[in-house]
Short mmCIF file of N, CA and C in Angstrom, two decimals:
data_model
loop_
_atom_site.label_atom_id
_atom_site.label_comp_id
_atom_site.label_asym_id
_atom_site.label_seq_id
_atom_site.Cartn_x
_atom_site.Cartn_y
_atom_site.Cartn_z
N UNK T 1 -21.11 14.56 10.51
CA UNK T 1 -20.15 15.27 9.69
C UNK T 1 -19.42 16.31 10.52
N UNK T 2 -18.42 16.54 10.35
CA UNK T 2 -17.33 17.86 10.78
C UNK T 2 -17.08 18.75 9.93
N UNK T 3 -16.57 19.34 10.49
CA UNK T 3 -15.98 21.01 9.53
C UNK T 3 -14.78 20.68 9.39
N UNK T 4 -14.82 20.38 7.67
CA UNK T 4 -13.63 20.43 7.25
C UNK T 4 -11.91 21.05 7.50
N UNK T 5 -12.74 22.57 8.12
CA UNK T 5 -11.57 23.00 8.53
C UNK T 5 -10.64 22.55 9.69
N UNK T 6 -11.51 21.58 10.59
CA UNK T 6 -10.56 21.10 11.51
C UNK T 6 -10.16 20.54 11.41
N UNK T 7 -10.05 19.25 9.95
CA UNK T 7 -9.04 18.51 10.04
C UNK T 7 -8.11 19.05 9.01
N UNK T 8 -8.10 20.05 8.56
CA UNK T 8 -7.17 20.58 7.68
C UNK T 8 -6.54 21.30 7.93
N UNK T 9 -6.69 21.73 9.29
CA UNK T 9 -6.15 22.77 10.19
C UNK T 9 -4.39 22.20 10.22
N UNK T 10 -4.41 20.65 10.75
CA UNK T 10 -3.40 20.21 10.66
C UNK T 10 -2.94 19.38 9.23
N UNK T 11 -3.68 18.81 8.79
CA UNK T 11 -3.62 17.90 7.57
C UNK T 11 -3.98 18.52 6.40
N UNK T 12 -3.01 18.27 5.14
CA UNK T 12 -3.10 19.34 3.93
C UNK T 12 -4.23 18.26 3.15
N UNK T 13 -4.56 19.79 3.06
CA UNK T 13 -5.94 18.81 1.77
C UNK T 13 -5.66 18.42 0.81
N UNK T 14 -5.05 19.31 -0.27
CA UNK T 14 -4.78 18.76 -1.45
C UNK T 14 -4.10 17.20 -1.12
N UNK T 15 -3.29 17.10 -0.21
CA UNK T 15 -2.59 15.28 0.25
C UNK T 15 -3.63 14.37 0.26
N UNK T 16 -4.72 14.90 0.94
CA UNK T 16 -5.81 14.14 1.32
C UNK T 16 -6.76 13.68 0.64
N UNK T 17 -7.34 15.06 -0.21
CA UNK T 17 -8.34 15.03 -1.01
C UNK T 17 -8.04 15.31 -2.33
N UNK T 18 -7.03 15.72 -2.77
CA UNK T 18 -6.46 16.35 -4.15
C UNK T 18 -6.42 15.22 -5.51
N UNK T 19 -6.58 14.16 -5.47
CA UNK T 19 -6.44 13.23 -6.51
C UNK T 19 -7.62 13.27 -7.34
N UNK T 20 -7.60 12.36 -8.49
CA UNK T 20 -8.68 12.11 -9.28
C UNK T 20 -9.67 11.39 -8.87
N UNK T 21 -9.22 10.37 -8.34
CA UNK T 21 -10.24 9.22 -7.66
C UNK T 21 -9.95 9.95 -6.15
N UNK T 22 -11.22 10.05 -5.13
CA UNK T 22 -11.40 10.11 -4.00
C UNK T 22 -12.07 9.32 -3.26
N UNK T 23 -11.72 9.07 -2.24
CA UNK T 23 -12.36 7.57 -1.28
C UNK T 23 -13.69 8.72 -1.11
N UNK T 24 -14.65 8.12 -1.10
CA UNK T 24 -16.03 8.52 -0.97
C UNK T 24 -16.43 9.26 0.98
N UNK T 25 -15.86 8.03 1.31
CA UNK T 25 -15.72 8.71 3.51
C UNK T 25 -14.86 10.52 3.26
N UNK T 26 -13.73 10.44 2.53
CA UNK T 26 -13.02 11.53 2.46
C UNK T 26 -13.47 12.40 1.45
N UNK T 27 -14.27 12.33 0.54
CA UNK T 27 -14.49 13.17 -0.38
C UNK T 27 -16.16 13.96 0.64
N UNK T 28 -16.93 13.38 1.03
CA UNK T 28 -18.15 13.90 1.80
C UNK T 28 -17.53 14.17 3.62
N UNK T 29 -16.04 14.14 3.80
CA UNK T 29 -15.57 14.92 5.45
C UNK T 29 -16.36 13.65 6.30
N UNK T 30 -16.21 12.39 5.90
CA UNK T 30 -16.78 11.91 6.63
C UNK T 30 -15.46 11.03 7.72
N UNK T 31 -14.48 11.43 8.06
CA UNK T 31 -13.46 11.46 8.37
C UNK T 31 -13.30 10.63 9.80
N UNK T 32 -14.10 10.67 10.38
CA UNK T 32 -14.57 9.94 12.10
C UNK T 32 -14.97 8.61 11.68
N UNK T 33 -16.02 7.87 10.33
CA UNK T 33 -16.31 6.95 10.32
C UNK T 33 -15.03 5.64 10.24
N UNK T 34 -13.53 6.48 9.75
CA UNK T 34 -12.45 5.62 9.62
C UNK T 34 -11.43 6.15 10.72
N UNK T 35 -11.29 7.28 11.19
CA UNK T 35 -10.60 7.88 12.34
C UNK T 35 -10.78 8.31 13.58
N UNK T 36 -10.65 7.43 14.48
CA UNK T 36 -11.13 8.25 15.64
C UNK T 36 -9.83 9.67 16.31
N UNK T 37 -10.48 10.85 16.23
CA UNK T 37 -9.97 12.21 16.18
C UNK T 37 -9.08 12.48 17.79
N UNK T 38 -9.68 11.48 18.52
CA UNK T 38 -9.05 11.60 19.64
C UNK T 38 -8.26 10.35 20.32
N UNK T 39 -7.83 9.41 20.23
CA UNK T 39 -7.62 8.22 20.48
C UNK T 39 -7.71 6.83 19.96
N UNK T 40 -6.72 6.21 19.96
CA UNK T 40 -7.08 4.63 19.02
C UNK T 40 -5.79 4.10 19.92
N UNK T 41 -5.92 2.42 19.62
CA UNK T 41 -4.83 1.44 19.64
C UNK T 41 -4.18 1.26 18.21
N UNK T 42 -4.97 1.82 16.91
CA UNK T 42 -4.71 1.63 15.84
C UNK T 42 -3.91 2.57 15.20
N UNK T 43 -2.96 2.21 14.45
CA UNK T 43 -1.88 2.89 13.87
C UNK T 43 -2.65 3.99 12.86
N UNK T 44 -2.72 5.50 12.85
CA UNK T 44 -3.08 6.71 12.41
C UNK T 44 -5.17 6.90 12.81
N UNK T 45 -4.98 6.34 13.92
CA UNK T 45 -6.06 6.48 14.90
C UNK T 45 -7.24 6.30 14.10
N UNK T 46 -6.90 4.69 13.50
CA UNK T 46 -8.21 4.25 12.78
C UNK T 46 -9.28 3.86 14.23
N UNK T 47 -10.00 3.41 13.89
CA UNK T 47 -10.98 2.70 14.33
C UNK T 47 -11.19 1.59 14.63
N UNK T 48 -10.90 0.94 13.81
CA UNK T 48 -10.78 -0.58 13.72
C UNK T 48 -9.57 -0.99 12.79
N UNK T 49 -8.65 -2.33 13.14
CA UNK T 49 -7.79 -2.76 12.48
C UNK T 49 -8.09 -3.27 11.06
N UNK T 50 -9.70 -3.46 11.37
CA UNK T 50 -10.77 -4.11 9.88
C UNK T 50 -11.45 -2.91 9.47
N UNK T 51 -11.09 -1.77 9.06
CA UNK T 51 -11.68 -0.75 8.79
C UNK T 51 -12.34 -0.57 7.27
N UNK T 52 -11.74 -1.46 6.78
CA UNK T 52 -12.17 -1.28 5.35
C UNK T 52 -13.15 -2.20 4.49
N UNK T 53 -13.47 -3.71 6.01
CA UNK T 53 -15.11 -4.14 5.97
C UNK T 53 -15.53 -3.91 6.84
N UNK T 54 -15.52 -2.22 7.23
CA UNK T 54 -16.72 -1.82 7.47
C UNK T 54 -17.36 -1.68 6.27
N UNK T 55 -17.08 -0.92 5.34
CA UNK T 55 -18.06 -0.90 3.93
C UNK T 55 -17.61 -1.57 2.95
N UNK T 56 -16.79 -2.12 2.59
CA UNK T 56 -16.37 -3.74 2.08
C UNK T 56 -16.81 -4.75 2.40
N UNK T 57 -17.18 -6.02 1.67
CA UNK T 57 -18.28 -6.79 1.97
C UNK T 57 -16.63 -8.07 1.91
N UNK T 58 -16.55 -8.65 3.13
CA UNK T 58 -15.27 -9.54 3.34
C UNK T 58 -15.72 -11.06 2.19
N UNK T 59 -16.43 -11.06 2.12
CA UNK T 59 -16.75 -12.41 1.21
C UNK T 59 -15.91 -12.20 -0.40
N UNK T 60 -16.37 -10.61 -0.84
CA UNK T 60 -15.38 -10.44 -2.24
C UNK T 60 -14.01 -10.79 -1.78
N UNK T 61 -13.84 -10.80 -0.50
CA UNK T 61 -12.15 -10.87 -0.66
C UNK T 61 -11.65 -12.53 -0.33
N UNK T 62 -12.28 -13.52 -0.60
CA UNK T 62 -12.03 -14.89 0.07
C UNK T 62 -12.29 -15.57 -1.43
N UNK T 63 -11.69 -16.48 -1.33
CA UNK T 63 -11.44 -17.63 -2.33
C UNK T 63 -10.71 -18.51 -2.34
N UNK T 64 -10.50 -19.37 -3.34
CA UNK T 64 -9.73 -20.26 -3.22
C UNK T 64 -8.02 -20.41 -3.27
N UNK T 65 -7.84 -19.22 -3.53
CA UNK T 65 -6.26 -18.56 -3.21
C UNK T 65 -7.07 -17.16 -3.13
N UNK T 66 -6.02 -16.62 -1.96
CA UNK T 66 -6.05 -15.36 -1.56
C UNK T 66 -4.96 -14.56 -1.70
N UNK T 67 -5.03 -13.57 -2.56
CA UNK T 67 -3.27 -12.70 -2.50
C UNK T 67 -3.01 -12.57 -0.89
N UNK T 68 -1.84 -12.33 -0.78
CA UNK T 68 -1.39 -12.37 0.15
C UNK T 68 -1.42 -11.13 1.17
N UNK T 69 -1.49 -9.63 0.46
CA UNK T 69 -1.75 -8.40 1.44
C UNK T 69 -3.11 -8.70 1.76
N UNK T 70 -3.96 -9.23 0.71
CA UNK T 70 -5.45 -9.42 1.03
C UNK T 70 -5.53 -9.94 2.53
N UNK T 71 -4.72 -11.03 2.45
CA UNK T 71 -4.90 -12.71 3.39
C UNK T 71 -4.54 -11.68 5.06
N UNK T 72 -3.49 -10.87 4.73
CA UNK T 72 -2.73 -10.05 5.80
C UNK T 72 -3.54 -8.76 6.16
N UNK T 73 -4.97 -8.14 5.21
CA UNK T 73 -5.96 -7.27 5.50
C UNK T 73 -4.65 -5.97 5.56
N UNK T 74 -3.74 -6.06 4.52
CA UNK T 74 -2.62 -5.07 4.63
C UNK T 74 -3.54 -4.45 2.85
N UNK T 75 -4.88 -3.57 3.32
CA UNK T 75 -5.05 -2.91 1.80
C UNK T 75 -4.34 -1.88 1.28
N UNK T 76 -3.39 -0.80 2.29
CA UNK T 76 -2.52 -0.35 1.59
C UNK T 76 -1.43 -0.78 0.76
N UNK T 77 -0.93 -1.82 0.92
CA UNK T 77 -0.13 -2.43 0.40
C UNK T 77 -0.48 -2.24 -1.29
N UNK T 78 -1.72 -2.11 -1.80
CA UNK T 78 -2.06 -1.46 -3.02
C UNK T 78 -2.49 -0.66 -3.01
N UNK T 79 -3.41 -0.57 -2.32
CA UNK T 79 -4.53 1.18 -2.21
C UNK T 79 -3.96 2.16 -1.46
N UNK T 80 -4.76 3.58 -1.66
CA UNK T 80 -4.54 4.58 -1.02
C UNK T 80 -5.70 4.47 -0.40
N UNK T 81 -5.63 4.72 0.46
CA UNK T 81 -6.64 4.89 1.75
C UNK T 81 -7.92 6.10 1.30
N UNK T 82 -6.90 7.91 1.07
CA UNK T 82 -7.57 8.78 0.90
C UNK T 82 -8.34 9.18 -0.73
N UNK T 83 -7.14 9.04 -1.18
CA UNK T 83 -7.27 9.59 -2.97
C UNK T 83 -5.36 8.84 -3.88
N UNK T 84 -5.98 9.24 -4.70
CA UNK T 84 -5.13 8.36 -6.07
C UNK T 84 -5.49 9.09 -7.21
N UNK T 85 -4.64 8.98 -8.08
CA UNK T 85 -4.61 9.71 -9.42
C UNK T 85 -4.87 8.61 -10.62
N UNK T 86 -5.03 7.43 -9.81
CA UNK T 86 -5.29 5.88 -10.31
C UNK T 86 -6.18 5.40 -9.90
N UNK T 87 -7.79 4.83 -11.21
CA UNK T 87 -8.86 4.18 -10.75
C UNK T 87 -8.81 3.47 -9.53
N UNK T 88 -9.59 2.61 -8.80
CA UNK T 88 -9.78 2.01 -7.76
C UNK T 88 -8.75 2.39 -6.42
N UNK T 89 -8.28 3.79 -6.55
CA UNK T 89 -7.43 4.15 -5.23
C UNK T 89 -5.70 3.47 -5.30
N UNK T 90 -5.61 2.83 -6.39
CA UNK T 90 -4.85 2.45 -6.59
C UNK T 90 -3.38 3.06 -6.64
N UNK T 91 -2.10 2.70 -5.48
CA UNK T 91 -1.17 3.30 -5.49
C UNK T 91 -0.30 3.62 -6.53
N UNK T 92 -0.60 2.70 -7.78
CA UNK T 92 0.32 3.12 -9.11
C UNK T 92 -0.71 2.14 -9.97
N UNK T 93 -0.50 2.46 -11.48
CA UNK T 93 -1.18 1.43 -12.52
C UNK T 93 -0.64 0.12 -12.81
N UNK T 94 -1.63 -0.84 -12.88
CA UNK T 94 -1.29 -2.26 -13.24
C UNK T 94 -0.46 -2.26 -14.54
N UNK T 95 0.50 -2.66 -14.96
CA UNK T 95 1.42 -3.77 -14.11
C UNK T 95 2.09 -3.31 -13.24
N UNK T 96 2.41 -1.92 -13.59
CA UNK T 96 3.67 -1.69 -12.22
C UNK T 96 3.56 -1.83 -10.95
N UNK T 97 1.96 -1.75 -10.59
CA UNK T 97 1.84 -2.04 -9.15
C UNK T 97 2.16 -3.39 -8.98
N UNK T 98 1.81 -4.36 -9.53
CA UNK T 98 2.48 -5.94 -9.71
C UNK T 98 4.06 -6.07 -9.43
N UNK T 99 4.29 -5.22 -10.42
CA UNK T 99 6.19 -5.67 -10.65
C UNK T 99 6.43 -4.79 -8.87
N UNK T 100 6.02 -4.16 -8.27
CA UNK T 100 6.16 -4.12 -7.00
C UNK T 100 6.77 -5.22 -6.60
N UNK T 101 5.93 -6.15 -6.09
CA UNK T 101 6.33 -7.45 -5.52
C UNK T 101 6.27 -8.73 -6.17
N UNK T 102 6.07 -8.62 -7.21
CA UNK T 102 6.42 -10.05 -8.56
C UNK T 102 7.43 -9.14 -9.43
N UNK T 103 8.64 -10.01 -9.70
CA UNK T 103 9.42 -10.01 -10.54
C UNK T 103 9.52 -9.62 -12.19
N UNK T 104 9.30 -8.67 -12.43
CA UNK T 104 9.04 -8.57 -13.78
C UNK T 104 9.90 -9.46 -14.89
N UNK T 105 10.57 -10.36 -14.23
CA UNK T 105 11.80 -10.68 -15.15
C UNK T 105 11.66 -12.10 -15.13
N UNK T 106 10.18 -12.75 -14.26
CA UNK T 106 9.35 -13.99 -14.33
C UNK T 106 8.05 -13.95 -15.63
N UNK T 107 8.03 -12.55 -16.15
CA UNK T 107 6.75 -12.01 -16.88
C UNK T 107 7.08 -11.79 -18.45
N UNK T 108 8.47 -11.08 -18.63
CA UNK T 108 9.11 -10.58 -19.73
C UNK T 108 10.64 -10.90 -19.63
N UNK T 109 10.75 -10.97 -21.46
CA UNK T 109 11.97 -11.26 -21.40
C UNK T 109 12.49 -12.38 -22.06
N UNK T 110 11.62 -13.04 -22.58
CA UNK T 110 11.44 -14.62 -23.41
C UNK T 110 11.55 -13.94 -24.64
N UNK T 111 11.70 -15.21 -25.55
CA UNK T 111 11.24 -14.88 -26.99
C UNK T 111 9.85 -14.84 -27.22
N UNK T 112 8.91 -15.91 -25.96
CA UNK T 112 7.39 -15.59 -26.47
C UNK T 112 6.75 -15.21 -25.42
N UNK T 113 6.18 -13.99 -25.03
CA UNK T 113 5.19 -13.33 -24.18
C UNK T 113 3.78 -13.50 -24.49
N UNK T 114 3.41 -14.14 -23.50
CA UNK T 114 1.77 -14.29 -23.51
C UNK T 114 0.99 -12.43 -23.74
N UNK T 115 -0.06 -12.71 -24.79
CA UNK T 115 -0.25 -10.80 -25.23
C UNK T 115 -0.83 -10.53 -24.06
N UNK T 116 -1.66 -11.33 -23.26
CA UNK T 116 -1.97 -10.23 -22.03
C UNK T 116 -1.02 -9.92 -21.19
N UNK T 117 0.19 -10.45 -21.00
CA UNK T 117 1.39 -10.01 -20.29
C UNK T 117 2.21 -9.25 -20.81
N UNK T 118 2.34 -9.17 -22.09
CA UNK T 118 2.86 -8.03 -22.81
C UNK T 118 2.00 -6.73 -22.51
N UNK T 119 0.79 -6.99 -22.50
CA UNK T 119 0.10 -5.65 -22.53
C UNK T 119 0.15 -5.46 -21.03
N UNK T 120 0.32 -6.05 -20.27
CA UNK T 120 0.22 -5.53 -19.04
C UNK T 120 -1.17 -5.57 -18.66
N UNK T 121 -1.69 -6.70 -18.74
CA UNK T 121 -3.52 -6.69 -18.30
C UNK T 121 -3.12 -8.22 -17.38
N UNK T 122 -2.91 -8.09 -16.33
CA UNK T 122 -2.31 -9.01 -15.41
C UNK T 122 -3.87 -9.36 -14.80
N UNK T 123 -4.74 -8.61 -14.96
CA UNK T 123 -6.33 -8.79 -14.28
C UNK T 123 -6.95 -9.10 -15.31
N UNK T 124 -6.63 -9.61 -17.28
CA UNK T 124 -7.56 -10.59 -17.44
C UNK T 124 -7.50 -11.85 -17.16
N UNK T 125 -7.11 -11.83 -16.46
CA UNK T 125 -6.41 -13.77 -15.81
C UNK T 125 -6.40 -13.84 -14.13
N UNK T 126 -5.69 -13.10 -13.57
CA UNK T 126 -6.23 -12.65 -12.13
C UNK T 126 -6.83 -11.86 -11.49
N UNK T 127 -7.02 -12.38 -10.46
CA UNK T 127 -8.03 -11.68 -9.33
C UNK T 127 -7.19 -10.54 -8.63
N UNK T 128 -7.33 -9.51 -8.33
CA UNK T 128 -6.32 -8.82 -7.59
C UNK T 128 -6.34 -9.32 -5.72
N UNK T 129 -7.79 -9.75 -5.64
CA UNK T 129 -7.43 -9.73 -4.62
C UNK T 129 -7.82 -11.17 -3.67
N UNK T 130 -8.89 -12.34 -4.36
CA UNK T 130 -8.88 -13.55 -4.39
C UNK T 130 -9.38 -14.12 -5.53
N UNK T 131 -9.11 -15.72 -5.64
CA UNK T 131 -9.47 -16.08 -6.93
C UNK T 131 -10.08 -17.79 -6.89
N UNK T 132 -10.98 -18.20 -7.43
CA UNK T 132 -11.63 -19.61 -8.00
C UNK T 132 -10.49 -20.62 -7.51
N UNK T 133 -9.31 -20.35 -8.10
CA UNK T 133 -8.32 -21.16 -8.14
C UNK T 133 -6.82 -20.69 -8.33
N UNK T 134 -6.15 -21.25 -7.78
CA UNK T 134 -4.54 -20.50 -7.78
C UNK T 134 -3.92 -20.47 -9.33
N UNK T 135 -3.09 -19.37 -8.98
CA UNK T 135 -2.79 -18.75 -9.16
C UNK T 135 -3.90 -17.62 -8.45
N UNK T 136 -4.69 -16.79 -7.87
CA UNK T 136 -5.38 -15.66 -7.94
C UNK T 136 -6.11 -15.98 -9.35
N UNK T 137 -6.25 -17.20 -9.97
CA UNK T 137 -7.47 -16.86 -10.99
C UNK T 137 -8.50 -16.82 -11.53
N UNK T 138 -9.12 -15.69 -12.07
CA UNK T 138 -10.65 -15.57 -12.20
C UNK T 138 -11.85 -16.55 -12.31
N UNK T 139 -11.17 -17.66 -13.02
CA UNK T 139 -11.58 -18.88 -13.15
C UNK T 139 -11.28 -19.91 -13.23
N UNK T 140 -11.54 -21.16 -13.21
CA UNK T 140 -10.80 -22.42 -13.23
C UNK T 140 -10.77 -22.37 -14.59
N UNK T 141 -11.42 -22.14 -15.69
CA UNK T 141 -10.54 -22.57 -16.93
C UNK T 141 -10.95 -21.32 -18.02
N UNK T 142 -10.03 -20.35 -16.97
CA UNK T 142 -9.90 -18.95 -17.85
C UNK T 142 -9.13 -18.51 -19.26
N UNK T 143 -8.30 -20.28 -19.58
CA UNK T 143 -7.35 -19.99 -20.64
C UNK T 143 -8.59 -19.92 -21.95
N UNK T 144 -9.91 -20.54 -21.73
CA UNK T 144 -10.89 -20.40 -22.50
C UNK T 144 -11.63 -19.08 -22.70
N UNK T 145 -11.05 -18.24 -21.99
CA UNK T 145 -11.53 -17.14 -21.88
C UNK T 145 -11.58 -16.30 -23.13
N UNK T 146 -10.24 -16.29 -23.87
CA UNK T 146 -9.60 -16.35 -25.25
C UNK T 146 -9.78 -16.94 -26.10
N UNK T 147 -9.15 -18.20 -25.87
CA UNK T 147 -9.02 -19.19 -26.47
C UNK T 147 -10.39 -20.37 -26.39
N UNK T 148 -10.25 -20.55 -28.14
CA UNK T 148 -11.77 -22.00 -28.26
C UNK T 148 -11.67 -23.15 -27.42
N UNK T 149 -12.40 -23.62 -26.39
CA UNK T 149 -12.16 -24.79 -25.65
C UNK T 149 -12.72 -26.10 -27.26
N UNK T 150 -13.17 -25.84 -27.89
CA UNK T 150 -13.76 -26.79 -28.52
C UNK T 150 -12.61 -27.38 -29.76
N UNK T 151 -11.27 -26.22 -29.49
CA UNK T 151 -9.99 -26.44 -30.54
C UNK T 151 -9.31 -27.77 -29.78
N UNK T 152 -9.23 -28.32 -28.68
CA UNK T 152 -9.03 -29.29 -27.54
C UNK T 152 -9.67 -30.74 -27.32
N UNK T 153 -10.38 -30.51 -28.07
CA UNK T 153 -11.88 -31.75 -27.98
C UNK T 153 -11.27 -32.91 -27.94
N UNK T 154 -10.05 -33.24 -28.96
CA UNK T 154 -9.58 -34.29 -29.48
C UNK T 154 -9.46 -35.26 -28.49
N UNK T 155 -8.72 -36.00 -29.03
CA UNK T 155 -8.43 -37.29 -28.11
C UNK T 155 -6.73 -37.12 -27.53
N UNK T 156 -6.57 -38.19 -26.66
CA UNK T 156 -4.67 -37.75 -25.83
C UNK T 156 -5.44 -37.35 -24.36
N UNK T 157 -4.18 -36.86 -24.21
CA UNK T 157 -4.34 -36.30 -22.46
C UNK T 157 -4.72 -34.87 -22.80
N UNK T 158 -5.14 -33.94 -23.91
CA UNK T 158 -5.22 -32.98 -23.74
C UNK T 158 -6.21 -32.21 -22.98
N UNK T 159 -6.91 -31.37 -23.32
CA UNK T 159 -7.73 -30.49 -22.07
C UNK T 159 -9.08 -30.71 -21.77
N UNK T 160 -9.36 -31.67 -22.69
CA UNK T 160 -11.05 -32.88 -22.42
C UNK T 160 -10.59 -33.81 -21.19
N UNK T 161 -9.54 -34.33 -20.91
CA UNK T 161 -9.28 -34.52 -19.96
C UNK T 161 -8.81 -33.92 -18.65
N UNK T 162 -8.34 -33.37 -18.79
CA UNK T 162 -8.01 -32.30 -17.31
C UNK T 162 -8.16 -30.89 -17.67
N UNK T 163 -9.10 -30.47 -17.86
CA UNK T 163 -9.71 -28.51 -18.14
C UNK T 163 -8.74 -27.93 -17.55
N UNK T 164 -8.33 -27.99 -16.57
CA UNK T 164 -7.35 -26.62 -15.88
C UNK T 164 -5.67 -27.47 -16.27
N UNK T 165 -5.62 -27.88 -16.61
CA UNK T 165 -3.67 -27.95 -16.83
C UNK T 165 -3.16 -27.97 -18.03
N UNK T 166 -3.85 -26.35 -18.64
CA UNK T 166 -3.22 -25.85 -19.84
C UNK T 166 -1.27 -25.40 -19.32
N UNK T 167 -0.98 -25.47 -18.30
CA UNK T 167 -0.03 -25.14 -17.60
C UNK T 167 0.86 -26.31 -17.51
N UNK T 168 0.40 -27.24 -17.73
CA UNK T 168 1.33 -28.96 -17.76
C UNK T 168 2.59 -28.60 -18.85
N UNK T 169 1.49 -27.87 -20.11
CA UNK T 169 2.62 -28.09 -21.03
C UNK T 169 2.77 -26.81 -21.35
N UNK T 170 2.42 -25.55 -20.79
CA UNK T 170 2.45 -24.28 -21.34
C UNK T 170 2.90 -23.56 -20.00
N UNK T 171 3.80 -22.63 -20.76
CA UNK T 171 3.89 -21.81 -19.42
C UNK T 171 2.74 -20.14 -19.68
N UNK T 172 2.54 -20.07 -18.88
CA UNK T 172 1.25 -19.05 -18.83
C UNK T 172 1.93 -17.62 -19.57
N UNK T 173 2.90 -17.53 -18.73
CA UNK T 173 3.95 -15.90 -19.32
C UNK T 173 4.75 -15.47 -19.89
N UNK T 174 5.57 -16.58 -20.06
CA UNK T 174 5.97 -16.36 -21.37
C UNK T 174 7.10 -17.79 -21.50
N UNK T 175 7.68 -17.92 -22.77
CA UNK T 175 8.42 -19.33 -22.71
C UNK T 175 9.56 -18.79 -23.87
N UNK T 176 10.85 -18.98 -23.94
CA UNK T 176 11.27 -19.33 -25.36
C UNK T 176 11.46 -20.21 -26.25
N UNK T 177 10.23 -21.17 -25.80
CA UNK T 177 9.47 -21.61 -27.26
C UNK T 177 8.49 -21.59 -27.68
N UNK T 178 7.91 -21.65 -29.16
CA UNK T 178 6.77 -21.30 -29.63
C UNK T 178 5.67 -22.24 -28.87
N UNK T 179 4.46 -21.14 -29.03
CA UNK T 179 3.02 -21.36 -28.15
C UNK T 179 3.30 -21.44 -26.69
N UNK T 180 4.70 -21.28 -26.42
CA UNK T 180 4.88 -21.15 -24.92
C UNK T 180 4.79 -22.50 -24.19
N UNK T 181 5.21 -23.42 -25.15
CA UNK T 181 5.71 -24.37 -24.29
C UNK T 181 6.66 -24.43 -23.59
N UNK T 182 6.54 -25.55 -22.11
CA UNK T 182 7.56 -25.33 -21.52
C UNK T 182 8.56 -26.26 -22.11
N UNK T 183 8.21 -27.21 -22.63
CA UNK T 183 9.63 -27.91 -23.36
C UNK T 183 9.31 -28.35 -24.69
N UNK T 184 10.17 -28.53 -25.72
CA UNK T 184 10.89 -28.16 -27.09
C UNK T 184 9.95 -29.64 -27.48
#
């Protein structure tokens, strides 16, 4: 551990440490385990370019689609490194951190919005950061997650036959037509 005061000597605390949520290395001055104080090849004299499995376990972050800052080990790209005023270090709240780099105007804007996309719960359906199956999602047949798989049973091509391509005939986010089909 160090004395706080030397790295605050130059670096303002409240920037650092002032949020609601605090990274745990920065909230206990543990400041060397992610910075080396005198020298790096790494951009703001990390340690390692993989600094964040050091205590991140890299397996949560692999799946069968990988977001893409994940895939690029770019975790700022959502997180704050030090502190956040937003659970999980998070640079702004879900959805808006989404509509960042997805289109909000792929999400809303139909006559029919799927309610978890209306509500902006973009993580009961995806993974933020890998997922089972693409899209980033939690599961291969998460539309059951909600919804009765046993309302499907019937006979046809419906979802007794292929579990995951509720998406054949539905669009996930929204559609302007009813139940969100993609065609009339």
């Amino acid at each position: 551990l160090i004395d706080k005061k030397i790295c605050f000597t130059c670096h303002d605390e409240a920037g650092i440490a002032g949020g609601k949520v605090v990274h745990p290395p920065v909230k206990e001055m543990r400041c060397t385990e992610c910075h080396n104080p005198h020298s790096s090849p790494e951009e703001h004299l990390l340690v390692s370019a993989k600094i964040c499995f050091k205590c991140h376990k890299p397996a949560a972050f692999q799946g069968a689609s990988v977001h893409s800052p994940v895939a690029k080990q770019n975790c700022v790209a959502c997180h704050k490194p030090h502190q956040s005023d937003v659970p999980k270090l998070l640079s702004q709240d879900v959805p808006g951190l989404c509509f960042k780099c997805h289109d909000e105007k792929g999400f809303k804007g139909k006559k029919v919005v799927h309610v978890p996309v209306d509500s902006g719960e973009c993580l009961s359906c995806h993974s933020p950061h890998a997922g089972v199956a693409a899209p980033l999602l939690i599961d291969g047949k998460v539309c059951f997650t909600c919804h009765d798989e046993n309302n499907f049973n019937g006979t046809g091509t419906h979802i007794k036959a292929q579990p995951n391509w509720c998406v054949g005939c539905h669009n996930p986010h929204q559609s302007d037509n009813e139940h969100l089909l993609r065609k009339k």
